Coordinates of C-alpha atoms in Angstrom, one line a residue:
Chain G
M1299 CA -51.1 -9.8 -8.1
K1300 CA -52.1 -10.7 -11.6
D1301 CA -54.7 -8.7 -12.3
K1302 CA -52.4 -5.6 -11.5
P1303 CA -50.0 -4.2 -14.0
W1304 CA -47.5 -3.6 -11.2
L1305 CA -46.4 -5.6 -8.2
V1306 CA -47.3 -4.0 -5.0
D1307 CA -49.6 -0.8 -4.8
Q1308 CA -46.9 1.0 -2.6
I1309 CA -43.1 0.7 -2.5
T1310 CA -41.3 3.0 0.1
V1311 CA -37.3 3.2 -0.5
I1312 CA -35.6 4.5 2.7
G1313 CA -32.1 5.7 1.8
P1314 CA -31.5 7.0 -1.3
G1315 CA -27.8 7.0 -1.5
L1316 CA -26.7 4.6 -4.9
M1317 CA -28.3 1.7 -3.7
G1318 CA -31.8 3.5 -2.8
G1319 CA -31.0 5.8 -5.6
S1320 CA -30.8 3.1 -7.9
I1321 CA -33.6 1.1 -6.6
A1322 CA -35.9 3.9 -6.8
K1323 CA -34.9 4.9 -10.3
A1324 CA -35.3 1.0 -11.4
C1325 CA -38.7 1.1 -9.9
M1326 CA -39.7 4.1 -11.5
E1327 CA -38.6 2.9 -14.8
R1328 CA -40.2 -0.6 -14.7
A1329 CA -43.8 1.1 -12.9
L1330 CA -43.1 -1.7 -9.7
S1331 CA -45.7 -0.1 -7.7
K1332 CA -48.5 2.3 -8.5
R1333 CA -47.1 4.5 -6.0
L1334 CA -43.3 5.2 -4.7
V1335 CA -42.3 6.9 -1.7
I1336 CA -38.8 8.3 -0.4
G1337 CA -37.4 8.3 2.6
A1338 CA -34.7 10.6 2.8
R1339 CA -32.9 13.0 5.4
E1340 CA -34.1 16.9 5.3
D1341 CA -30.3 17.7 3.4
E1342 CA -31.2 15.0 0.4
L1343 CA -34.7 16.3 -0.3
A1344 CA -33.9 19.3 -2.6
L1345 CA -31.8 17.3 -4.9
L1346 CA -33.9 14.4 -4.8
K1347 CA -37.0 17.0 -5.6
K1348 CA -35.0 17.9 -8.8
S1349 CA -34.2 14.1 -9.7
G1350 CA -36.9 13.5 -12.0
L1351 CA -38.1 10.5 -9.7
N1352 CA -41.7 10.5 -9.7
A1353 CA -42.4 9.1 -6.0
A1354 CA -43.6 11.4 -3.0
F1355 CA -40.9 12.6 -0.6
Y1356 CA -40.9 12.3 3.1
N1357 CA -37.8 12.9 5.4
D1358 CA -40.1 11.6 8.3
F1359 CA -39.4 8.1 8.1
G1360 CA -42.3 6.7 10.1
L1361 CA -45.1 8.7 7.5
S1362 CA -42.7 7.3 4.6
V1363 CA -43.7 3.8 5.5
K1364 CA -47.5 4.1 6.2
G1365 CA -49.4 2.0 3.4
S1366 CA -46.7 0.9 2.2
D1367 CA -47.0 -3.1 1.0
L1368 CA -42.6 -3.3 0.3
V1369 CA -40.3 -1.3 2.6
V1370 CA -36.7 -1.1 1.4
L1371 CA -34.0 0.0 3.6
C1372 CA -31.3 1.5 1.9
V1373 CA -28.8 2.4 5.0
P1374 CA -25.6 1.6 6.9
L1375 CA -25.9 -1.2 9.3
E1376 CA -25.4 1.2 12.0
A1377 CA -28.3 3.6 10.7
L1378 CA -31.0 0.7 10.6
K1379 CA -31.8 0.1 14.1
P1380 CA -33.3 4.0 15.0
I1381 CA -34.7 3.8 11.5
L1382 CA -36.5 0.5 12.6
L1383 CA -37.5 1.9 15.9
V1384 CA -38.9 4.9 14.0
I1385 CA -41.0 3.0 11.6
K1386 CA -41.9 0.0 13.7
D1387 CA -45.4 1.7 14.4
F1388 CA -46.1 2.9 11.4
I1389 CA -46.2 -0.7 9.7
G1390 CA -49.1 -3.9 9.9
P1391 CA -48.3 -7.2 9.4
E1392 CA -48.8 -7.1 5.8
T1393 CA -46.0 -5.0 5.5
I1394 CA -42.7 -6.6 3.9
V1395 CA -39.7 -5.2 4.6
T1396 CA -36.2 -5.5 3.6
D1397 CA -33.1 -4.1 3.4
V1398 CA -29.9 -4.0 1.0
T1399 CA -27.1 -4.2 3.7
S1400 CA -23.5 -6.6 3.2
V1401 CA -24.2 -8.4 6.4
K1402 CA -26.8 -11.1 7.6
R1403 CA -26.4 -12.1 11.0
E1404 CA -26.8 -8.8 12.8
V1405 CA -29.5 -7.3 10.2
I1406 CA -31.9 -10.4 10.9
S1407 CA -31.0 -10.0 15.3
L1408 CA -32.1 -6.3 14.5
F1409 CA -35.2 -7.6 12.6
S1410 CA -36.6 -10.0 15.0
E1411 CA -35.5 -7.8 18.1
I1412 CA -37.5 -4.6 16.9
L1413 CA -40.0 -5.8 14.2
T1414 CA -40.6 -9.5 15.8
E1415 CA -42.1 -12.1 14.2
K1416 CA -45.6 -9.9 13.2
V1417 CA -43.5 -8.2 10.3
Q1418 CA -42.5 -10.2 7.2
W1419 CA -39.2 -9.3 7.2
I1420 CA -36.3 -10.3 4.6
G1421 CA -33.3 -9.7 4.4
S1422 CA -31.9 -9.1 1.0
H1423 CA -28.2 -8.5 -0.2
P1424 CA -27.5 -7.7 -3.6
M1425 CA -24.1 -8.5 -4.8
A1426 CA -23.9 -5.4 -6.9
G1427 CA -22.7 -2.0 -6.2
S1428 CA -19.5 0.2 -7.1
E1429 CA -16.6 1.5 -5.5
K1430 CA -18.5 4.9 -5.9
S1431 CA -21.5 6.2 -3.5
G1432 CA -24.6 8.8 -3.3
F1433 CA -27.5 9.5 -5.2
E1434 CA -25.5 11.2 -8.1
S1435 CA -23.9 7.9 -8.8
S1436 CA -27.0 5.6 -9.0
T1437 CA -28.4 4.1 -11.9
S1438 CA -31.7 1.7 -12.5
R1439 CA -29.2 -0.6 -14.6
L1440 CA -27.2 -1.2 -11.2
F1441 CA -28.7 -4.3 -10.5
E1442 CA -28.7 -5.9 -14.0
G1443 CA -27.0 -9.4 -14.1
S1444 CA -26.4 -9.2 -10.3
I1445 CA -27.0 -12.1 -7.8
T1446 CA -29.6 -10.9 -4.9
I1447 CA -29.2 -13.2 -1.7
L1448 CA -32.3 -13.4 0.6
T1449 CA -32.2 -14.4 4.1
P1450 CA -35.7 -15.0 5.1
G1451 CA -37.3 -14.9 8.7
S1452 CA -38.4 -18.1 9.0
H1453 CA -42.2 -16.7 9.9
V1454 CA -42.2 -15.5 6.9
G1455 CA -44.9 -16.4 4.4
S1456 CA -44.2 -17.6 0.7
Q1457 CA -45.9 -14.7 -0.3
A1458 CA -43.9 -12.7 1.1
L1459 CA -41.1 -14.1 -0.3
D1460 CA -42.2 -14.5 -3.8
I1461 CA -43.1 -10.7 -3.9
V1462 CA -39.4 -10.0 -2.7
K1463 CA -38.4 -12.7 -5.4
T1464 CA -39.7 -11.3 -7.7
F1465 CA -38.8 -7.7 -6.9
W1466 CA -35.5 -8.4 -7.5
E1467 CA -35.9 -10.0 -10.4
K1468 CA -37.6 -7.1 -12.0
L1469 CA -34.4 -5.0 -11.1
G1470 CA -32.8 -7.5 -13.3
S1471 CA -31.2 -9.5 -10.6
K1472 CA -31.2 -13.2 -10.0
T1473 CA -32.0 -14.3 -6.4
I1474 CA -31.1 -17.0 -4.1
T1475 CA -32.1 -17.7 -0.5
L1476 CA -29.4 -18.7 2.2
S1477 CA -29.5 -18.8 5.9
A1478 CA -28.2 -15.4 7.6
E1479 CA -24.9 -17.4 8.6
E1480 CA -24.6 -19.2 5.5
H1481 CA -24.7 -16.3 3.6
D1482 CA -22.2 -14.2 6.0
G1483 CA -19.7 -17.0 5.4
L1484 CA -19.9 -16.8 1.6
V1485 CA -19.6 -12.9 1.5
S1486 CA -16.8 -13.3 4.4
E1487 CA -14.9 -14.9 1.5
I1488 CA -16.0 -13.4 -2.1
S1489 CA -16.5 -9.7 -0.7
H1490 CA -15.6 -9.2 2.7
L1491 CA -11.8 -10.7 2.6
P1492 CA -10.9 -9.3 -1.0
H1493 CA -12.2 -5.7 0.5
L1494 CA -9.4 -6.0 3.1
L1495 CA -6.6 -7.5 1.0
S1496 CA -7.2 -4.8 -1.3
A1497 CA -6.7 -2.0 1.4
V1498 CA -4.1 -3.7 2.7
L1499 CA -2.4 -4.1 -0.4
M1500 CA -2.9 -0.4 -1.6
T1501 CA -1.3 0.5 1.7
T1502 CA 1.6 -1.9 2.0
V1503 CA 3.1 -1.0 -1.2
S1504 CA 5.9 1.8 -1.4
L1505 CA 4.8 5.2 -2.3
R1506 CA 7.8 5.3 -4.8
S1507 CA 5.9 1.8 -6.7
L1508 CA 2.5 3.3 -7.0
T1509 CA 4.4 5.6 -9.4
V1510 CA 4.5 3.3 -11.7
A1511 CA 1.2 1.3 -11.2
G1512 CA -0.5 -0.2 -14.2
P1513 CA -4.0 -0.8 -14.9
G1514 CA -3.7 -4.5 -13.5
F1515 CA -2.6 -2.6 -9.8
R1516 CA -6.1 -0.4 -10.4
D1517 CA -8.0 -3.1 -11.0
I1518 CA -6.9 -5.2 -8.0
T1519 CA -7.1 -2.2 -5.2
R1520 CA -10.3 -0.4 -7.1
I1521 CA -12.4 -1.8 -4.4
A1522 CA -10.2 -0.1 -1.6
S1523 CA -11.7 3.4 -2.9
G1524 CA -14.9 2.4 -1.6
C1525 CA -16.3 4.5 1.5
P1526 CA -14.1 4.1 4.7
H1527 CA -16.8 4.3 7.1
L1528 CA -19.5 1.8 4.9
W1529 CA -17.0 -0.7 5.3
K1530 CA -15.5 -0.2 8.6
S1531 CA -18.9 -1.5 9.8
I1532 CA -19.6 -4.3 7.1
L1533 CA -15.9 -6.0 8.3
L1534 CA -16.7 -5.3 12.1
A1535 CA -20.1 -6.5 11.9
N1536 CA -18.7 -9.9 9.8
R1537 CA -15.6 -9.8 11.7
H1538 CA -15.2 -13.4 12.6
S1539 CA -15.9 -14.8 9.1
V1540 CA -13.8 -12.6 8.1
Y1541 CA -11.0 -13.4 10.3
E1542 CA -11.1 -16.9 9.6
A1543 CA -11.4 -16.3 5.9
G1544 CA -8.4 -14.0 6.2
K1545 CA -6.3 -16.8 8.0
K1546 CA -6.9 -19.2 5.4
F1547 CA -5.8 -17.1 2.8
I1548 CA -2.6 -16.4 4.6
L1549 CA -1.6 -20.5 4.6
D1550 CA -2.4 -20.4 0.7
L1551 CA -0.5 -17.2 0.3
E1552 CA 2.3 -19.2 2.4
E1553 CA 2.4 -22.1 0.2
A1554 CA 2.3 -20.4 -3.0
L1555 CA 5.7 -18.4 -1.6
K1556 CA 7.1 -21.4 -0.9
I1557 CA 6.7 -22.8 -4.2
L1558 CA 8.1 -19.7 -5.4
Q1559 CA 11.3 -19.5 -3.1
I1560 CA 12.1 -23.1 -4.0
G1561 CA 11.4 -22.3 -7.7
D1562 CA 8.7 -25.5 -8.6
E1563 CA 7.9 -24.3 -12.3
K1564 CA 5.0 -27.3 -12.0
A1565 CA 3.7 -25.9 -9.3
L1566 CA 3.3 -22.6 -9.9
L1567 CA 2.0 -23.3 -13.2
E1568 CA -0.6 -25.4 -11.7
L1569 CA -1.3 -22.7 -9.4
L1570 CA -1.7 -20.3 -12.1
N1571 CA -3.8 -22.4 -14.5
K1572 CA -6.4 -23.0 -11.9
A1573 CA -7.0 -19.5 -11.0
H1574 CA -7.1 -18.5 -14.7
I1575 CA -9.8 -21.3 -15.5
R1576 CA -11.9 -20.1 -12.3
R1577 CA -11.9 -16.7 -13.1
K1578 CA -12.7 -17.3 -17.3
G1579 CA -15.4 -19.5 -15.4
L1580 CA -16.5 -15.8 -13.9
D1581 CA -17.0 -14.0 -17.1
K1582 CA -19.3 -16.5 -18.7
K1583 CA -21.9 -16.2 -16.3
Chain U
M870 CA 16.8 14.0 -36.2
K871 CA 15.0 17.1 -36.7
D872 CA 14.7 17.2 -40.4
K873 CA 12.8 13.9 -40.7
P874 CA 9.3 13.4 -39.8
W875 CA 9.7 10.3 -38.8
L876 CA 11.5 9.0 -35.9
V877 CA 13.9 6.6 -37.0
D878 CA 14.2 4.8 -41.0
Q879 CA 13.3 1.7 -39.6
I880 CA 11.8 -0.1 -36.8
T881 CA 11.4 -3.9 -36.6
V882 CA 8.9 -5.5 -34.1
I883 CA 9.6 -9.0 -33.2
G884 CA 6.4 -10.9 -31.7
P885 CA 2.7 -9.6 -32.5
G886 CA 1.2 -10.6 -30.0
L887 CA -0.6 -8.1 -27.8
M888 CA 2.5 -5.5 -27.0
G889 CA 4.1 -5.8 -30.2
G890 CA 0.5 -5.7 -32.0
S891 CA 0.2 -2.9 -30.5
I892 CA 3.4 -1.3 -30.5
A893 CA 3.3 -2.1 -34.8
K894 CA -0.1 -0.8 -35.2
A895 CA 0.5 2.9 -33.6
C896 CA 3.9 2.8 -35.1
M897 CA 2.4 2.3 -38.2
E898 CA -0.9 5.0 -37.3
R899 CA 2.0 7.8 -35.9
A900 CA 4.4 7.1 -38.6
L901 CA 7.2 6.3 -36.2
S902 CA 9.4 5.0 -38.9
K903 CA 9.9 5.1 -42.8
R904 CA 9.7 1.6 -42.8
L905 CA 8.5 -1.2 -40.4
V906 CA 9.4 -4.6 -40.3
I907 CA 7.7 -7.3 -38.5
G908 CA 9.4 -10.5 -37.3
A909 CA 6.8 -13.2 -36.8
R910 CA 6.7 -17.2 -36.3
E911 CA 5.7 -18.8 -39.8
D912 CA 1.6 -19.6 -38.4
E913 CA 1.5 -16.2 -37.4
L914 CA 2.3 -14.9 -40.9
A915 CA -1.2 -15.4 -43.0
L916 CA -3.4 -13.3 -39.9
L917 CA -0.6 -10.2 -39.9
K918 CA -0.7 -9.9 -43.4
K919 CA -4.3 -9.6 -43.4
S920 CA -4.3 -7.0 -40.7
G921 CA -4.3 -4.4 -43.0
L922 CA -0.5 -3.0 -41.1
N923 CA 1.7 -1.4 -44.0
A924 CA 4.9 -3.0 -42.7
A925 CA 7.1 -5.7 -43.8
F926 CA 6.8 -9.3 -42.8
Y927 CA 9.6 -11.5 -42.1
N928 CA 10.0 -15.3 -40.3
D929 CA 13.3 -15.3 -40.7
F930 CA 14.1 -13.2 -37.3
G931 CA 18.3 -12.5 -38.4
L932 CA 16.3 -10.9 -41.7
S933 CA 13.9 -8.7 -40.1
V934 CA 16.2 -7.1 -37.7
K935 CA 18.4 -6.2 -40.7
G936 CA 19.0 -2.5 -41.7
S937 CA 16.9 -1.8 -38.6
D938 CA 17.7 1.6 -36.3
L939 CA 15.3 0.1 -33.7
V940 CA 14.6 -3.5 -32.3
V941 CA 12.0 -3.9 -30.2
L942 CA 11.4 -7.5 -29.0
C943 CA 7.8 -8.3 -27.5
V944 CA 8.2 -12.0 -26.9
P945 CA 8.1 -14.0 -23.6
L946 CA 11.1 -13.7 -21.4
E947 CA 12.2 -17.7 -22.2
A948 CA 12.3 -16.9 -26.0
L949 CA 14.7 -14.0 -25.6
K950 CA 17.5 -15.8 -25.5
P951 CA 17.4 -17.9 -28.8
I952 CA 16.0 -14.9 -30.7
L953 CA 19.2 -13.2 -29.2
L954 CA 21.4 -15.6 -30.7
V955 CA 19.8 -15.6 -33.8
I956 CA 19.6 -11.8 -34.4
K957 CA 23.1 -10.8 -32.7
D958 CA 25.1 -11.2 -36.0
F959 CA 22.5 -9.2 -37.8
I960 CA 22.8 -5.7 -36.1
G961 CA 25.4 -3.0 -35.8
P962 CA 26.4 -0.7 -33.4
E963 CA 24.3 1.7 -34.1
T964 CA 21.3 -0.3 -33.6
I965 CA 19.1 0.3 -30.7
V966 CA 17.3 -2.8 -29.1
T967 CA 14.8 -2.8 -26.1
D968 CA 12.4 -5.1 -25.1
V969 CA 8.9 -5.1 -23.3
T970 CA 9.4 -7.7 -20.5
S971 CA 8.2 -7.5 -17.1
V972 CA 11.2 -8.4 -15.5
K973 CA 14.6 -6.5 -16.1
R974 CA 17.6 -8.0 -14.0
E975 CA 17.1 -11.4 -16.1
V976 CA 17.1 -9.4 -19.6
I977 CA 19.8 -7.0 -19.0
S978 CA 21.8 -9.8 -18.1
L979 CA 20.9 -11.2 -21.5
F980 CA 22.2 -8.4 -23.0
S981 CA 24.8 -7.7 -22.0
E982 CA 26.2 -11.6 -22.4
I983 CA 24.6 -11.7 -25.9
L984 CA 24.7 -8.6 -27.5
T985 CA 28.0 -7.5 -25.5
E986 CA 28.7 -3.9 -25.5
K987 CA 28.8 -4.0 -28.8
V988 CA 25.3 -2.9 -29.2
Q989 CA 23.1 -0.2 -27.7
W990 CA 20.7 -1.7 -25.6
I991 CA 18.0 -0.8 -23.6
G992 CA 15.4 -2.6 -21.3
S993 CA 11.8 -1.3 -21.5
H994 CA 9.0 -2.2 -19.8
P995 CA 5.8 -0.4 -20.1
M996 CA 3.6 -0.4 -17.3
A997 CA 0.1 -1.2 -19.7
G998 CA -1.0 -4.4 -21.0
S999 CA -4.7 -6.3 -20.4
E1000 CA -5.7 -9.8 -19.1
K1001 CA -6.1 -10.7 -22.8
S1002 CA -3.5 -11.8 -25.2
G1003 CA -2.8 -12.1 -29.1
F1004 CA -2.6 -9.7 -31.9
E1005 CA -6.5 -10.0 -31.9
S1006 CA -6.5 -8.0 -28.8
S1007 CA -4.1 -5.3 -29.8
T1008 CA -4.8 -2.1 -30.0
S1009 CA -2.5 1.2 -31.2
R1010 CA -3.7 3.2 -28.1
L1011 CA -3.0 0.3 -25.5
F1012 CA 0.0 2.5 -24.2
E1013 CA -2.2 6.0 -23.9
G1014 CA -1.7 7.0 -20.4
S1015 CA 0.8 4.5 -19.3
I1016 CA 4.5 4.8 -17.7
T1017 CA 7.1 2.8 -19.2
I1018 CA 10.2 2.2 -17.2
L1019 CA 13.4 2.2 -18.5
T1020 CA 16.7 0.4 -17.8
P1021 CA 19.6 1.0 -20.3
G1022 CA 23.0 -0.7 -20.3
S1023 CA 25.7 2.0 -18.5
H1024 CA 27.4 2.0 -22.3
V1025 CA 24.5 3.4 -23.7
G1026 CA 24.7 6.9 -25.6
S1027 CA 22.4 9.7 -24.7
Q1028 CA 21.3 10.1 -28.1
A1029 CA 20.3 5.8 -28.2
L1030 CA 18.3 6.8 -24.8
D1031 CA 16.6 9.9 -26.4
I1032 CA 15.5 7.8 -29.3
V1033 CA 13.6 5.3 -27.0
K1034 CA 11.9 7.9 -24.7
T1035 CA 10.8 9.5 -27.6
F1036 CA 9.8 6.1 -29.1
W1037 CA 7.9 5.6 -26.1
E1038 CA 6.4 9.0 -25.6
K1039 CA 5.4 9.3 -29.3
L1040 CA 3.1 6.1 -28.0
G1041 CA 1.8 7.7 -25.2
S1042 CA 3.7 6.7 -22.3
K1043 CA 5.6 8.8 -19.8
T1044 CA 9.2 7.2 -19.3
I1045 CA 11.1 7.0 -16.0
T1046 CA 14.9 5.0 -16.0
L1047 CA 15.5 2.8 -13.6
S1048 CA 18.3 0.4 -12.7
A1049 CA 17.4 -3.1 -13.5
E1050 CA 17.5 -3.8 -9.7
E1051 CA 15.4 -0.8 -8.8
H1052 CA 12.9 -1.7 -11.3
D1053 CA 12.2 -5.3 -10.5
G1054 CA 12.1 -4.4 -6.9
L1055 CA 9.1 -1.6 -7.5
V1056 CA 7.3 -4.3 -9.9
S1057 CA 7.1 -7.0 -7.4
E1058 CA 5.2 -4.6 -5.0
I1059 CA 2.9 -3.2 -7.7
S1060 CA 2.5 -6.0 -10.4
H1061 CA 3.8 -9.2 -9.5
L1062 CA 3.1 -9.8 -5.9
P1063 CA -0.7 -8.4 -6.9
H1064 CA -0.7 -11.2 -9.7
L1065 CA -0.2 -13.8 -7.1
L1066 CA -2.5 -12.7 -4.2
S1067 CA -5.5 -12.5 -6.9
A1068 CA -4.3 -15.9 -8.0
V1069 CA -4.5 -17.4 -4.5
L1070 CA -7.4 -15.5 -3.7
M1071 CA -9.5 -17.2 -6.8
T1072 CA -8.1 -20.6 -5.6
T1073 CA -8.8 -19.8 -1.9
V1074 CA -12.1 -19.2 -1.8
S1075 CA -14.9 -21.8 -2.6
L1076 CA -16.5 -23.0 -5.4
R1077 CA -19.9 -22.1 -3.8
S1078 CA -18.8 -18.7 -2.7
L1079 CA -17.8 -17.9 -6.7
T1080 CA -21.3 -18.6 -7.3
V1081 CA -22.6 -15.0 -5.7
A1082 CA -19.3 -13.5 -6.9
G1083 CA -19.9 -9.6 -7.8
P1084 CA -18.2 -6.5 -9.4
G1085 CA -16.1 -6.3 -6.6
F1086 CA -14.6 -9.9 -7.3
R1087 CA -14.4 -9.5 -10.6
D1088 CA -12.2 -6.4 -10.7
I1089 CA -9.6 -7.7 -7.4
T1090 CA -9.5 -11.3 -9.8
R1091 CA -9.3 -10.0 -12.9
I1092 CA -5.2 -10.2 -13.4
A1093 CA -5.7 -13.5 -12.4
S1094 CA -7.2 -14.7 -16.1
G1095 CA -3.9 -13.5 -17.6
C1096 CA -1.8 -16.3 -19.5
P1097 CA -0.7 -18.6 -16.7
H1098 CA 2.6 -19.6 -19.3
L1099 CA 3.5 -16.1 -19.3
W1100 CA 3.3 -15.3 -15.6
K1101 CA 4.5 -18.2 -14.1
S1102 CA 8.3 -17.0 -16.2
I1103 CA 7.5 -13.7 -14.7
L1104 CA 6.9 -14.6 -11.3
L1105 CA 9.8 -17.1 -11.3
A1106 CA 12.3 -14.9 -13.0
N1107 CA 11.6 -11.9 -10.0
R1108 CA 11.3 -14.9 -7.3
H1109 CA 13.2 -13.3 -5.0
S1110 CA 11.7 -10.0 -4.9
V1111 CA 8.0 -11.3 -4.7
Y1112 CA 8.6 -13.3 -2.0
E1113 CA 9.8 -10.6 0.2
A1114 CA 7.3 -8.3 -1.3
G1115 CA 4.6 -11.8 -0.3
K1116 CA 6.0 -11.5 3.4
K1117 CA 5.5 -8.0 4.0
F1118 CA 2.3 -8.2 2.8
I1119 CA 1.5 -10.8 5.0
L1120 CA 2.9 -9.2 7.8
D1121 CA 0.2 -6.5 7.3
L1122 CA -2.6 -8.5 6.6
E1123 CA -1.9 -10.3 10.0
E1124 CA -1.6 -7.0 11.6
A1125 CA -4.8 -5.9 9.9
L1126 CA -6.3 -9.6 10.9
K1127 CA -5.5 -8.9 14.1
I1128 CA -7.3 -5.2 14.3
L1129 CA -10.5 -7.4 13.5
Q1130 CA -10.4 -9.6 16.3
I1131 CA -10.1 -7.6 18.6
G1132 CA -12.6 -5.2 16.6
D1133 CA -10.5 -1.6 17.3
E1134 CA -12.6 0.2 15.3
K1135 CA -10.1 3.3 15.1
A1136 CA -7.5 1.6 13.4
L1137 CA -9.5 -0.5 11.1
L1138 CA -11.0 2.8 9.8
E1139 CA -7.3 4.1 9.9
L1140 CA -6.6 1.6 7.7
L1141 CA -9.3 1.8 5.1
N1142 CA -8.6 5.8 5.4
K1143 CA -5.4 5.4 4.3
A1144 CA -5.9 2.6 1.5
H1145 CA -9.3 5.0 0.3
I1146 CA -6.9 8.3 0.0
R1147 CA -3.8 6.5 -1.8
R1148 CA -6.0 4.7 -4.1
K1149 CA -7.9 7.7 -5.0
G1150 CA -4.6 9.4 -5.7
L1151 CA -4.2 7.1 -8.7
D1152 CA -7.7 8.0 -10.3
K1153 CA -6.3 11.9 -10.3
K1154 CA -3.2 10.5 -12.4

């Protein structure tokens, strides 16, 4: 690896949406591979060819992964299975396959079932993104300052894991390695439940109050403008963890409402102080 | 009014924090008055004098309002009463008094009790701001694109109301007029409950999950970094409305969790779609 200027010879990115487009742009800018291949749907090819990406474009996913050292699947959860079924016969035991979806138990079981242990597969979840979607919103800087959670198969060698780690680090992301179960539990709290809260808040307020919404309300509901289909799949795939996190949230909210009801100034200040300090802590990262 | 280049001869802003500082800067830049006076605490004067604000500075609030046509009180709710008690003997029947606090029933009853109907008082709530606070975060553009809710006393003449409307419009804000009760109900939904949700979410998640927080979580919890003391007063002053809004939110969240639990794809997509469309609608404003 050290005598080459690039991380691997060939990287294939399948699905040039916000995530895939951003990864492809970053791979090109940072020269992560000698050759970059994009697998895309027929209707996406015209836009890609005009994008200035220095890559080969295929709408045949099988051909797009042939000879690749690293395949990054950037498609929604429900599109993963058919693509895995197509590409499995075009990749060898040395190929590393990863994805970018927000749930990992389900992905890991698909990888395990379809790719089996003959392929090096590692789940990736970059905690980056935007409420926007599509290649037109993609940017090579999307992952800068982010954290990517890796969930490698238990059979995966340390060299493959190192390549995936280095891949994300070169894109500007720190990495941590977790089991798929740990991952799904943590993100239910920090990403999936917050999305549901934001959506429920957006629908629970009266239309009249929306006419006076200020910047705070815009911030708290920004994620509710994310793609409904994408989030439906994410929430359903991780629904047991989100349900548990939601129940815990309701208990804590009921406690806070009780504090308000009895006008307990001290307890309310404690809650707000704790939230304030924790949130300030996030800004320092 | 029309033959003068300014809105009124003298404006006094009491309390040069984020809101008061922003108002003072905007008043100066847009030449809203011939003379601008700032009432501030002794310890705030040094910073103000170095700020480049073309204004007179007083730490005697009584003197600061003498001869003013418009007095804008930019102090937290709990500081309003002592200041009203001080200034009431320095203002005449032609003076217009307004404030910028986030709750209006309590303010209106203070105005009514202390200033009585001899003074023209109008509650103002600019739906603008930031999780930051203090004069150092103030900016003359803070109100651009915002909405300010006005709650005038029933005795207030149309000329006084017009002046306050024009004042906010010149600062870049649209205005709407509501009763204090309507105001407190709407903002409990759109501002106060969201603040509580953000604070509860910030405290309910595990510290471990905070280590992987992404941009969505930062957005939804941004308002939780607001000043705990300020928000404690706001939430307590409007606690009955916030409690009701909170209970309604819990019912809707429980419904959403039930949808998740039974895996009702159609109902989940409907919820996310409704939230998505409503949130996109906010961006267009």
